[in-house]
Short mmCIF file of C-alpha atoms in Angstrom, two decimals:
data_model
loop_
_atom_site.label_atom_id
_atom_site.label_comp_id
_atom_site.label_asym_id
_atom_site.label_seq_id
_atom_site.Cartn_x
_atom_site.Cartn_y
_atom_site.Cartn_z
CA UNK F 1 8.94 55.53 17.12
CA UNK F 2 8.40 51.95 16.36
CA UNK F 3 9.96 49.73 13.79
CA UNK F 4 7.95 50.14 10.92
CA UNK F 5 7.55 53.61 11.26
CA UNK F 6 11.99 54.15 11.72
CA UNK F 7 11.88 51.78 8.13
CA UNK F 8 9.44 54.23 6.64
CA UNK F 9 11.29 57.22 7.54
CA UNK F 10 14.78 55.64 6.75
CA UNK F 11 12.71 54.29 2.83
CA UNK F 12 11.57 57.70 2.58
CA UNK F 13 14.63 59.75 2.77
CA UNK F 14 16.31 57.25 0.67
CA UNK F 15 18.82 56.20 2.94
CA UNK F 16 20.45 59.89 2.71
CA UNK F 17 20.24 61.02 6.47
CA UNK F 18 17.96 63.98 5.54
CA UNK F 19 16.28 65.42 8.41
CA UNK F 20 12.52 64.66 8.13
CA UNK F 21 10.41 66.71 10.83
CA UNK F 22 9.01 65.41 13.91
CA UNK F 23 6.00 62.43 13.91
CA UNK F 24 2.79 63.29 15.02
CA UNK F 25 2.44 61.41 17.97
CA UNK F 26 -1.25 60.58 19.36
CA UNK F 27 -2.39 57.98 22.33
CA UNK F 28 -5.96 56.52 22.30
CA UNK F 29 -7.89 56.53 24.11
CA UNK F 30 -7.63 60.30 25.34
CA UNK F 31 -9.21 59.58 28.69
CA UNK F 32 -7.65 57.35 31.06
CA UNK F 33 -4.77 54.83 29.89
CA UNK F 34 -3.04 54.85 26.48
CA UNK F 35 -3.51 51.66 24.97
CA UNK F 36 -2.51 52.56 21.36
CA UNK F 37 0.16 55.19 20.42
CA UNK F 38 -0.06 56.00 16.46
CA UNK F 39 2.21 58.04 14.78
CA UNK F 40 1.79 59.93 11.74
CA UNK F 41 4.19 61.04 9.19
CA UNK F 42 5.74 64.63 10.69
CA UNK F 43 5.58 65.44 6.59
CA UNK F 44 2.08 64.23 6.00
CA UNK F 45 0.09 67.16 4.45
CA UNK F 46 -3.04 68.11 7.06
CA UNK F 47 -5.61 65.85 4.84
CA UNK F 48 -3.98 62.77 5.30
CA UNK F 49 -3.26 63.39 9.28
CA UNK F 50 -6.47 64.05 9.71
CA UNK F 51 -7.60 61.07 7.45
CA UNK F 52 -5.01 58.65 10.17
CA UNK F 53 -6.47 60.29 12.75
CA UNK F 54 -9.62 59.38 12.04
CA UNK F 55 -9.17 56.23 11.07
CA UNK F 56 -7.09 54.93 14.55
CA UNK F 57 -9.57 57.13 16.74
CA UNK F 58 -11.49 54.95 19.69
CA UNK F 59 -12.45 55.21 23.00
CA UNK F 60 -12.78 52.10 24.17
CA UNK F 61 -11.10 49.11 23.02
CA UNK F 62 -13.42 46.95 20.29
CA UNK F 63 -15.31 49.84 18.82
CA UNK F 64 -13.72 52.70 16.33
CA UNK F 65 -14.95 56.19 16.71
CA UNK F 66 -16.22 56.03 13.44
CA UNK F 67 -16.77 53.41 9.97
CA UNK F 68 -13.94 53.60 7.67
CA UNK F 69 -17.31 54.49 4.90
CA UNK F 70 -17.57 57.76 7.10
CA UNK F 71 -13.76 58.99 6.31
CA UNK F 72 -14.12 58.02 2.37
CA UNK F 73 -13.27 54.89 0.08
CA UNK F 74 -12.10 52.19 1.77
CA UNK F 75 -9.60 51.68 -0.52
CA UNK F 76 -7.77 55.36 -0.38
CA UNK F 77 -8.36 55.14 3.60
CA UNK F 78 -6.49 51.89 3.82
CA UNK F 79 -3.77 53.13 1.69
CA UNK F 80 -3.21 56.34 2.95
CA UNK F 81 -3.28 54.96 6.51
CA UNK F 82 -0.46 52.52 5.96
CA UNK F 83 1.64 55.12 4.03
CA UNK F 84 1.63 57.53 6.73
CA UNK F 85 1.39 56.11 9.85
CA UNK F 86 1.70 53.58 12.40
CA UNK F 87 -0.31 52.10 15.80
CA UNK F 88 1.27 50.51 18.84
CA UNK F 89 -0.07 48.63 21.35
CA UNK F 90 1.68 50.27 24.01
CA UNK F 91 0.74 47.30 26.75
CA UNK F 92 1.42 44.25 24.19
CA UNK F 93 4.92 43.57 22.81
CA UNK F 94 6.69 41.33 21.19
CA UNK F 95 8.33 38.19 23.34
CA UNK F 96 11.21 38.33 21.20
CA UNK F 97 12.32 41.39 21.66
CA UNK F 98 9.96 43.21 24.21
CA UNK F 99 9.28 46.01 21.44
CA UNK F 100 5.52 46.95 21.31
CA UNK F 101 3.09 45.16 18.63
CA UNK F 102 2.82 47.64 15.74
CA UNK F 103 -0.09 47.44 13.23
CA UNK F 104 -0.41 49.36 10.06
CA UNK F 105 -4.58 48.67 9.66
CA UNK F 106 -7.76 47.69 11.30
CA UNK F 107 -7.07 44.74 10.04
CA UNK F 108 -4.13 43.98 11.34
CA UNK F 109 -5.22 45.36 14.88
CA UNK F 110 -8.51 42.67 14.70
CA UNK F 111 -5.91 39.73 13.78
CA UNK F 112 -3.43 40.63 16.34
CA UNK F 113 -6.39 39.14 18.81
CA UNK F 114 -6.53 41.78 21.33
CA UNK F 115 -8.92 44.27 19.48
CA UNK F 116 -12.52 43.22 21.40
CA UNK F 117 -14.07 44.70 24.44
CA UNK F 118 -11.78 44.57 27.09
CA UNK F 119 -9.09 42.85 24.68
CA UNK F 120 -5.96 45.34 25.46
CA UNK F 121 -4.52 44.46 28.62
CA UNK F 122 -3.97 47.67 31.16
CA UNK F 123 -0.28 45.76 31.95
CA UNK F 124 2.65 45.27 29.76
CA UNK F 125 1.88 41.61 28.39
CA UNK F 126 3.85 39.68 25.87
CA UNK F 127 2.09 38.90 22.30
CA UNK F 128 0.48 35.95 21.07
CA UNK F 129 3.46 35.82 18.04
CA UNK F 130 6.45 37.72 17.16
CA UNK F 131 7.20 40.89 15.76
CA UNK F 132 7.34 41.19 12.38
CA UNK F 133 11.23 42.09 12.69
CA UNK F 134 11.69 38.83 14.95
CA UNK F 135 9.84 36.85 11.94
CA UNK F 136 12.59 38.46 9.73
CA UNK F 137 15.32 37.91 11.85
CA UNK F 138 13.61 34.22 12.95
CA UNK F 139 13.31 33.50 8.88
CA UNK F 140 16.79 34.59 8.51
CA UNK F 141 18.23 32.49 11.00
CA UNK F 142 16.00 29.45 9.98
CA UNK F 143 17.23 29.72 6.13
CA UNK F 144 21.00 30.24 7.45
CA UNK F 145 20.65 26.86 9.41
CA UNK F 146 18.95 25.33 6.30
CA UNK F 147 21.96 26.25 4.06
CA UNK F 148 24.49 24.70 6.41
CA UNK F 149 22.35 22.08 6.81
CA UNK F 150 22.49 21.14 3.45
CA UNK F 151 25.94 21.98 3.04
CA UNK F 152 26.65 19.39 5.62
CA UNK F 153 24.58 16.97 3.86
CA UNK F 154 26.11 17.58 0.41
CA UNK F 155 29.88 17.15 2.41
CA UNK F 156 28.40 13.56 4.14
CA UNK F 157 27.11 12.25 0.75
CA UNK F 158 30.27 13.34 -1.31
CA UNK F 159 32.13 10.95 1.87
CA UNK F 160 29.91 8.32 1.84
CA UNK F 161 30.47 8.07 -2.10
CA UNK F 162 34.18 7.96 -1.14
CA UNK F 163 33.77 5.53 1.41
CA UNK F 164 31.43 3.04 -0.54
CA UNK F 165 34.32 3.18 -3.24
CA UNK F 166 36.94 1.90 -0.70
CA UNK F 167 34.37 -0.29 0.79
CA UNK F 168 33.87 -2.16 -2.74
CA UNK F 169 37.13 -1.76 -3.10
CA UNK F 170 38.30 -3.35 0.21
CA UNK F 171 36.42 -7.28 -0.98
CA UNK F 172 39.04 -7.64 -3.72
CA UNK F 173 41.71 -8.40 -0.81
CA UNK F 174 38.96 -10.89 0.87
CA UNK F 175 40.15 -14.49 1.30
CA UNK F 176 38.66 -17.23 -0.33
CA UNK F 177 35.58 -19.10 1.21
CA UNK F 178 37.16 -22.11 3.71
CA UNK F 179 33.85 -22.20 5.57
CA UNK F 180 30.72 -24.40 3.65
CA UNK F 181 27.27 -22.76 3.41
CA UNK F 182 24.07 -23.93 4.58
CA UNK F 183 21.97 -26.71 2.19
CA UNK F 184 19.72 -23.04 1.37
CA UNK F 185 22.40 -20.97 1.29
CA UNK F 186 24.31 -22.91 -1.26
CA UNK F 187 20.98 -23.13 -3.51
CA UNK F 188 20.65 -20.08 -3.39
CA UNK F 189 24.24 -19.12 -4.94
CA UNK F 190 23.27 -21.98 -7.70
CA UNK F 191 20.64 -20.59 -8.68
CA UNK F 192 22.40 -17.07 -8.72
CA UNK F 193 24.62 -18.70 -11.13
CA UNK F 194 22.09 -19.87 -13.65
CA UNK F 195 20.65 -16.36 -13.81
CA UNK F 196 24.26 -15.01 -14.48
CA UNK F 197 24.90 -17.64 -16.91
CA UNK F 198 21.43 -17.13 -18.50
CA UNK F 199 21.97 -13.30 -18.70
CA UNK F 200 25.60 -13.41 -19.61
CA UNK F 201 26.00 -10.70 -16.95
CA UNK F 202 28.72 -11.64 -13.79
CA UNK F 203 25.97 -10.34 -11.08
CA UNK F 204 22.93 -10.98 -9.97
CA UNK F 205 20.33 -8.93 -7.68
CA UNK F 206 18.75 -6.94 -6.13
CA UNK F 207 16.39 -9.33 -4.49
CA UNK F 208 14.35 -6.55 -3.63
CA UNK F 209 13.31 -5.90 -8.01
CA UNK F 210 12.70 -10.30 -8.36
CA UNK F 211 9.39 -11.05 -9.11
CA UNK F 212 9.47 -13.77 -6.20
CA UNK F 213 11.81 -14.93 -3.64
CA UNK F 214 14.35 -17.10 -4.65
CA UNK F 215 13.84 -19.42 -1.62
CA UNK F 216 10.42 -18.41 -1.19
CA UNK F 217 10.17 -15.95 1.09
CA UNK F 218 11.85 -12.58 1.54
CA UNK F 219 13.17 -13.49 4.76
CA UNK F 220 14.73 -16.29 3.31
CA UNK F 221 16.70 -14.58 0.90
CA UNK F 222 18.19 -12.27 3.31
CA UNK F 223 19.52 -14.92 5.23
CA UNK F 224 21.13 -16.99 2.47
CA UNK F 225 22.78 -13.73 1.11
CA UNK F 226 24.04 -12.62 4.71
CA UNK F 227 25.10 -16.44 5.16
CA UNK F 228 26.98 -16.15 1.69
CA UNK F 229 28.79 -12.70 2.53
CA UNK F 230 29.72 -13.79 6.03
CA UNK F 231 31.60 -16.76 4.57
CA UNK F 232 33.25 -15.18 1.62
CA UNK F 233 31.36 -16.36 -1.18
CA UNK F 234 29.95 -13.82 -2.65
CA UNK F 235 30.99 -10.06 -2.86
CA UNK F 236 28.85 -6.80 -3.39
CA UNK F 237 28.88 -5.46 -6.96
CA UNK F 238 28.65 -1.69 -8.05
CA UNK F 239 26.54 0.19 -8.37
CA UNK F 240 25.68 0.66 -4.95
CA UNK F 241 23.10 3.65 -3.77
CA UNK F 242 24.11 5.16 -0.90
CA UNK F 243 20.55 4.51 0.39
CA UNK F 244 21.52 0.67 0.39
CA UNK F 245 24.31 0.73 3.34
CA UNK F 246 24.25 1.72 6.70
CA UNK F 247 26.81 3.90 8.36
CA UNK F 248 29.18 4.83 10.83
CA UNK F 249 29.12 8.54 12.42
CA UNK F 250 32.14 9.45 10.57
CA UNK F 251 30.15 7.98 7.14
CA UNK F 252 32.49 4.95 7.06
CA UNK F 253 30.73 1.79 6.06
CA UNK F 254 28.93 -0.18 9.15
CA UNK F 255 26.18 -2.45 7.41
CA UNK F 256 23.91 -3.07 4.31
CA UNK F 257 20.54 -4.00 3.42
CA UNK F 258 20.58 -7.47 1.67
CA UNK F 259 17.64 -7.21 -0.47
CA UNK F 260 18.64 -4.04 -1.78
CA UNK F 261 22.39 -4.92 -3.30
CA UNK F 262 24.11 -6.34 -6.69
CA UNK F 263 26.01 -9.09 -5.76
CA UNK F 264 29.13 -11.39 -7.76
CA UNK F 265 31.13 -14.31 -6.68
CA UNK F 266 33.37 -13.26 -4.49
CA UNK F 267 36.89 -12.08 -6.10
CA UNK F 268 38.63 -14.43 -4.38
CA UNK F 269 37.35 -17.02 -6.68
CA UNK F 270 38.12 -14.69 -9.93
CA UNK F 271 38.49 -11.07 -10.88
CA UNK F 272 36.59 -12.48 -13.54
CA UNK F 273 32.69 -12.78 -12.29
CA UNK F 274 31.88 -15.26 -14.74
CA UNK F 275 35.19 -17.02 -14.04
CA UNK F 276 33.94 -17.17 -10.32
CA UNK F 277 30.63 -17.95 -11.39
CA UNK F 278 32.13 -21.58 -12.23
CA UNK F 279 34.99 -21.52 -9.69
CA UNK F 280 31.80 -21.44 -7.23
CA UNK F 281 29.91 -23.90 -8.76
CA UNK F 282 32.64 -26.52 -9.16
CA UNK F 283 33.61 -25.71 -5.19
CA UNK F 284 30.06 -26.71 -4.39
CA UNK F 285 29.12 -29.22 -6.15
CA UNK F 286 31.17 -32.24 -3.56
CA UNK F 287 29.62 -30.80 -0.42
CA UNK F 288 25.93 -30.78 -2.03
CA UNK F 289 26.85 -34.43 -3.21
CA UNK F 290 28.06 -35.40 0.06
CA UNK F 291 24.78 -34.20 1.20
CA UNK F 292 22.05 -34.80 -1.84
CA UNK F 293 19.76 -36.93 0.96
CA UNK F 294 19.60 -33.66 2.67
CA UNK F 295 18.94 -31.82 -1.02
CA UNK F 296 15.82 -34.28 -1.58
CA UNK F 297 14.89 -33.75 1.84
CA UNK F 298 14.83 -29.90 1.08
CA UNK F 299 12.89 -30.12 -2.14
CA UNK F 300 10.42 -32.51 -0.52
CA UNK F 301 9.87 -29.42 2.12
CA UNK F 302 10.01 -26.81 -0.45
CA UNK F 303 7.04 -28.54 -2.64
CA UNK F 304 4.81 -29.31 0.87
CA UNK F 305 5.40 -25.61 1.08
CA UNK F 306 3.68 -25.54 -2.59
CA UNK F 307 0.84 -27.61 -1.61
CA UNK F 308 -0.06 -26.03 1.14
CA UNK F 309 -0.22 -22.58 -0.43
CA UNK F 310 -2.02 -23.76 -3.12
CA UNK F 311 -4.70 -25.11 -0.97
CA UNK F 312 -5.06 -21.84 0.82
CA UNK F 313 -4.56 -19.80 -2.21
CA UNK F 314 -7.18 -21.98 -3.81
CA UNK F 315 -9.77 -21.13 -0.64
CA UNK F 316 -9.75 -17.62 -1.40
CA UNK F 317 -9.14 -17.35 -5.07
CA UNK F 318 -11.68 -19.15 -6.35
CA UNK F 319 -14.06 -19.99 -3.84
CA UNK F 320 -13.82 -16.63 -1.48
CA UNK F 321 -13.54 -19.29 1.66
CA UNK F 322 -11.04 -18.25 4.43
CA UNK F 323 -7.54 -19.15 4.33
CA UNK F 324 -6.08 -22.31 5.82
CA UNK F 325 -7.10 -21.41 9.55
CA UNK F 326 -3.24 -21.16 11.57
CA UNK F 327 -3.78 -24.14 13.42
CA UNK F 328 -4.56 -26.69 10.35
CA UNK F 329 -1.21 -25.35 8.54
CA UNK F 330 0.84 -27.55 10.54
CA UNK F 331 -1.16 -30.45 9.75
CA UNK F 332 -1.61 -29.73 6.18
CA UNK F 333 2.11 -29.48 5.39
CA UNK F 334 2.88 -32.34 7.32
CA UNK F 335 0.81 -34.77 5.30
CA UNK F 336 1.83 -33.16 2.06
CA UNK F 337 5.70 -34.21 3.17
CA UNK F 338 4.72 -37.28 4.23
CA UNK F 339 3.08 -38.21 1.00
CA UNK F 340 6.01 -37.03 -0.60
CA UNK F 341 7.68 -39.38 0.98
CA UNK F 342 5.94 -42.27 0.16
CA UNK F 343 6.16 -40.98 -3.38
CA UNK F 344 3.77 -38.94 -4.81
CA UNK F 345 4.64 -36.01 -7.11
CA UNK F 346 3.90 -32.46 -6.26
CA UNK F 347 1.41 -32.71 -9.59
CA UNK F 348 -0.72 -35.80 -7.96
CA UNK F 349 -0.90 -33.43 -4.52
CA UNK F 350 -2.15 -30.64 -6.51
CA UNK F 351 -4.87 -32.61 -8.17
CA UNK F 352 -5.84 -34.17 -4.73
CA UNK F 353 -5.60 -30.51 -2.87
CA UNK F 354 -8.10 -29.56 -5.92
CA UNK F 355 -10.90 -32.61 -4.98
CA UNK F 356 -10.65 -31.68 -1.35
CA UNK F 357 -11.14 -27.58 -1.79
CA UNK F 358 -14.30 -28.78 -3.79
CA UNK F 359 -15.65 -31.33 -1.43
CA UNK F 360 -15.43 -29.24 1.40
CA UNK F 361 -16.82 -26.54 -0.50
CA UNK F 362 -20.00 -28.65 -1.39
CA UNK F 363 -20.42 -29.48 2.23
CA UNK F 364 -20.30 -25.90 3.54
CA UNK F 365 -22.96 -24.95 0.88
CA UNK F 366 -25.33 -27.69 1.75
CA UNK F 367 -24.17 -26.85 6.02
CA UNK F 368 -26.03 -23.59 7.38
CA UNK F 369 -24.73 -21.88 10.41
CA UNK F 370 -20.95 -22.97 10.15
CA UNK F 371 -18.31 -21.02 11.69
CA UNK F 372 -15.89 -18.61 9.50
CA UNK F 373 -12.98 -21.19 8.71
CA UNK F 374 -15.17 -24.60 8.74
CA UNK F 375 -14.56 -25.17 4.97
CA UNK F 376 -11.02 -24.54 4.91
CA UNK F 377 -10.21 -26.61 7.89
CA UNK F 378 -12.59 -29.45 5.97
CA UNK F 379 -10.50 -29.20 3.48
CA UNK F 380 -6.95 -30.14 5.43
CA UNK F 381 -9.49 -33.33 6.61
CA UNK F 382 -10.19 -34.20 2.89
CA UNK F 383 -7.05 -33.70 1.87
CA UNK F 384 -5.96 -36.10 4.49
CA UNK F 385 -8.32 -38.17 3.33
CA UNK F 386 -7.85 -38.04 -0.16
CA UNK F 387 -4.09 -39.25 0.21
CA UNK F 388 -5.09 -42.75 2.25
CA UNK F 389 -7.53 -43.13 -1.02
CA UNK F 390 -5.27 -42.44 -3.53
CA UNK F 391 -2.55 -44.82 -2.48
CA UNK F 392 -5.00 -47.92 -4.06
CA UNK F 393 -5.60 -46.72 -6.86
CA UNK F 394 -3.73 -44.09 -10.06
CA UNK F 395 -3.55 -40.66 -9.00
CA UNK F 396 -4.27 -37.65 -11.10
CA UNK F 397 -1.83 -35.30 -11.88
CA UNK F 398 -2.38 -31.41 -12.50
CA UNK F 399 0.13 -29.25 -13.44
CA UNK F 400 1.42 -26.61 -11.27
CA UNK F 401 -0.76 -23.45 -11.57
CA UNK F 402 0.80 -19.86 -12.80
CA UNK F 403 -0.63 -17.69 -10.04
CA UNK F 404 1.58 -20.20 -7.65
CA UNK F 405 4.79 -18.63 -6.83
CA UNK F 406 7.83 -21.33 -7.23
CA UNK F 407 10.55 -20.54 -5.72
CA UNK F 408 14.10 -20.55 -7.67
CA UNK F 409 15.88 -22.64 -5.89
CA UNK F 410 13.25 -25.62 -6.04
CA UNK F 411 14.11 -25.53 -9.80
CA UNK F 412 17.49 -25.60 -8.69
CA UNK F 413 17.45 -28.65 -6.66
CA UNK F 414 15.46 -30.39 -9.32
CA UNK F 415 18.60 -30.13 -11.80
CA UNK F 416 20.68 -30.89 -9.52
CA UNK F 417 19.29 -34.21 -8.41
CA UNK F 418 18.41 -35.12 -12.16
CA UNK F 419 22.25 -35.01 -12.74
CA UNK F 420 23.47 -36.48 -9.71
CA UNK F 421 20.51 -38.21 -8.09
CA UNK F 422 21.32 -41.38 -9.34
CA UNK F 423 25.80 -40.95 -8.25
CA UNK F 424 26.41 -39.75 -11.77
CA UNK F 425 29.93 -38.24 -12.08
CA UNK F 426 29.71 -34.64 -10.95
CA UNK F 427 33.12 -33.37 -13.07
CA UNK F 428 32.35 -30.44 -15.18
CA UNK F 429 28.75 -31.49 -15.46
CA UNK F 430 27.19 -28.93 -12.39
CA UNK F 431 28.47 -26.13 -15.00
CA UNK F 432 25.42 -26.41 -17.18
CA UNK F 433 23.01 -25.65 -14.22
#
């Protein structure tokens, strides 16, 4: 008796052990091998054995013995054949659990694959796909794994909350920064601390939700902040998503994502935040005086940076050229610093970055057959150009355009050399940044 048939039997005495009589057991086809072994409900009234019997009768594999519209409504047929009975494929089983393939209709029998001329195999052969009590069991198994999966998953996340709470936790016993940051790095913290100071709030961050970089690119940022935590300056703030931090295989704390963290001045400098806010500031200030040559020097690089975006961005935004081909880059930031040397403003660059776009432009109209870069690479040669002109004679000055990213810390630098650019007494003073 096969599987279905046994759950039939055990459903239709209602689990009460009565003794049901004997299945009707047939074979098919009745010459030669049995292929298909159906059995029929040993209670079935004659009607509906007859009805199965009719229904699962062939003679050769791919073709019935007769239409299911020649036994009576398709419907009734289909119905009564899967109340009372069951087929087996006596030479296909199940490679689960080597149990023949049991089908309850035609249907069935066509999707199991083997119902075509030829299609039942004269040898015991494994099915194409489980049984449908190996799908149960399979299914069973698969949504027992899943629970303890997520079990598992629940137990990791309520440790990694724990841990991230010790791991905050653990910066309040950090030592106070000995070691000086980088010219950027120490910027970058300034210009943290005019956002706190600006927002009233003791933190500052994520990078990852500013609407630019602070130093002007992403990259940047990462590396000040890393720079800043590895020396003790600045401390991670909660709230901290668990998504944020890397970890250990016992869910301790290994790592973090920069970009993706609140940060404070480290506690070290005050429990406070604001406190530390100006604790840090005030600690800064003599090693950025010491070196304000090298803060000129950065903001001189920072605004060649500008220039030479805008000139690119200029290309493409309102002339559809092509960028500022790789190669020229070089070249065009190099003359911006150099002319910011010999002191020109940012402003005066822009306006001469604006006459050599349009120049080059102009040419490329009035050029046929140039090739895909021409006019932006003209334009590093006027620009060039334009500089050696303007050094006889006034130079316009355009404002900085709003679709031009600036990064913070330029802004930063700029305050600071207007208060201490010309040796002014730095006491108290770096607080207003």
């Amino acid at each position: 008796m096969g599987k279905r048939q046994r759950r039939r039997e055990r459903q239709r005495s209602g689990g009460t052990g009565k003794q049901q009589r004997t299945p009707v057991v047939v074979r098919f086809p009745s010459l030669g091998t049995p292929l298909v072994r159906v059995e029929i409900d040993g209670d079935a009234p004659p009607d509906v054995r007859e009805t199965c019997l009719a229904y699962w009768e062939f003679d050769e594999a791919g073709t019935w013995a007769r239409p299911v519209s020649d036994i009576g409504s398709a419907k009734a047929v289909c119905r009564t054949v899967q109340a009372a009975s069951t087929a087996s494929l006596l030479t296909v089983v199940c490679p689960g659990c080597a149990g023949p393939v049991t089908v309850s209709t035609r249907s069935e029998m066509a999707a199991s694959g083997y119902w075509r001329a030829g299609g039942l195999p004269a040898t015991v052969t494994p099915g194409r796909a489980p049984c449908e009590d190996c799908r149960a069991a399979a299914d069973t198994v698969r949504r027992e794994e899943e629970a303890l999966a997520e079990e598992l998953r629940r137990q990791a996340e309520r440790r990694r909350a724990d841990n991230i709470v010790l791991w905050l936790d653990a910066h309040r016993d950090d030592p106070a920064p000995t070691e000086t940051p980088s010219l950027q790095a120490a910027l970058v913290l300034l210009s943290a601390a005019e956002t706190m100071e600006r927002t009233a709030d003791g933190t500052f961050g994520p990078l990852s939700a500013l609407s630019s970089p602070l130093t002007g690119s992403e990259s940047g940022d990462a590396d000040a902040i890393g720079e800043l935590y590895r020396k003790g300056w600045i401390a991670p703030a909660p709230p901290v998503a668990a998504e944020s931090l890397t970890y250990e295989d016992d869910d301790t704390v290994s790592g973090f994502y920069p970009d993706e963290l609140t940060w404070r001045p480290a506690h070290a400098l005050g429990e406070n935040a604001l406190d530390a806010r100006e604790a840090a500031i005030t600690r800064l200030t003599p090693h950025l005086l010491r070196d304000i040559a090298d803060v000129r020097a950065h903001l001189a690089d920072l605004d060649a940076g500008l220039l030479t975006a805008y000139l690119s961005g200029l290309l493409t935004r309102q002339y559809g050229e092509a960028p500022v081909p790789e190669h020229r880059l070089t070249d065009l930031h190099a003359a911006a610093r150099e002319a910011l040397d010999d002191g020109f403003s940012l402003g005066q660059l822009i306006a001469i970055a604006w006459s050599a776009a349009s120049g080059a432009v102009s040419w490329g109209q009035r050029t046929p057959g140039l090739k895909p870069g021409s006019v932006s690479a003209a334009a590093v040669t006027n620009f060039g150009r334009g500089i050696g002109y303007a050094k006889d004679r006034p130079a316009t000055e355009y404002d900085i355009p709003g679709w031009l990213p600036r990064p913070a810390v330029r802004a930063t630098a700029l305050s600071f050399l207007e208060q201490y650019g010309d040796g002014a007494d730095p006491v108290g003073s770096v607080l207003s940044l």
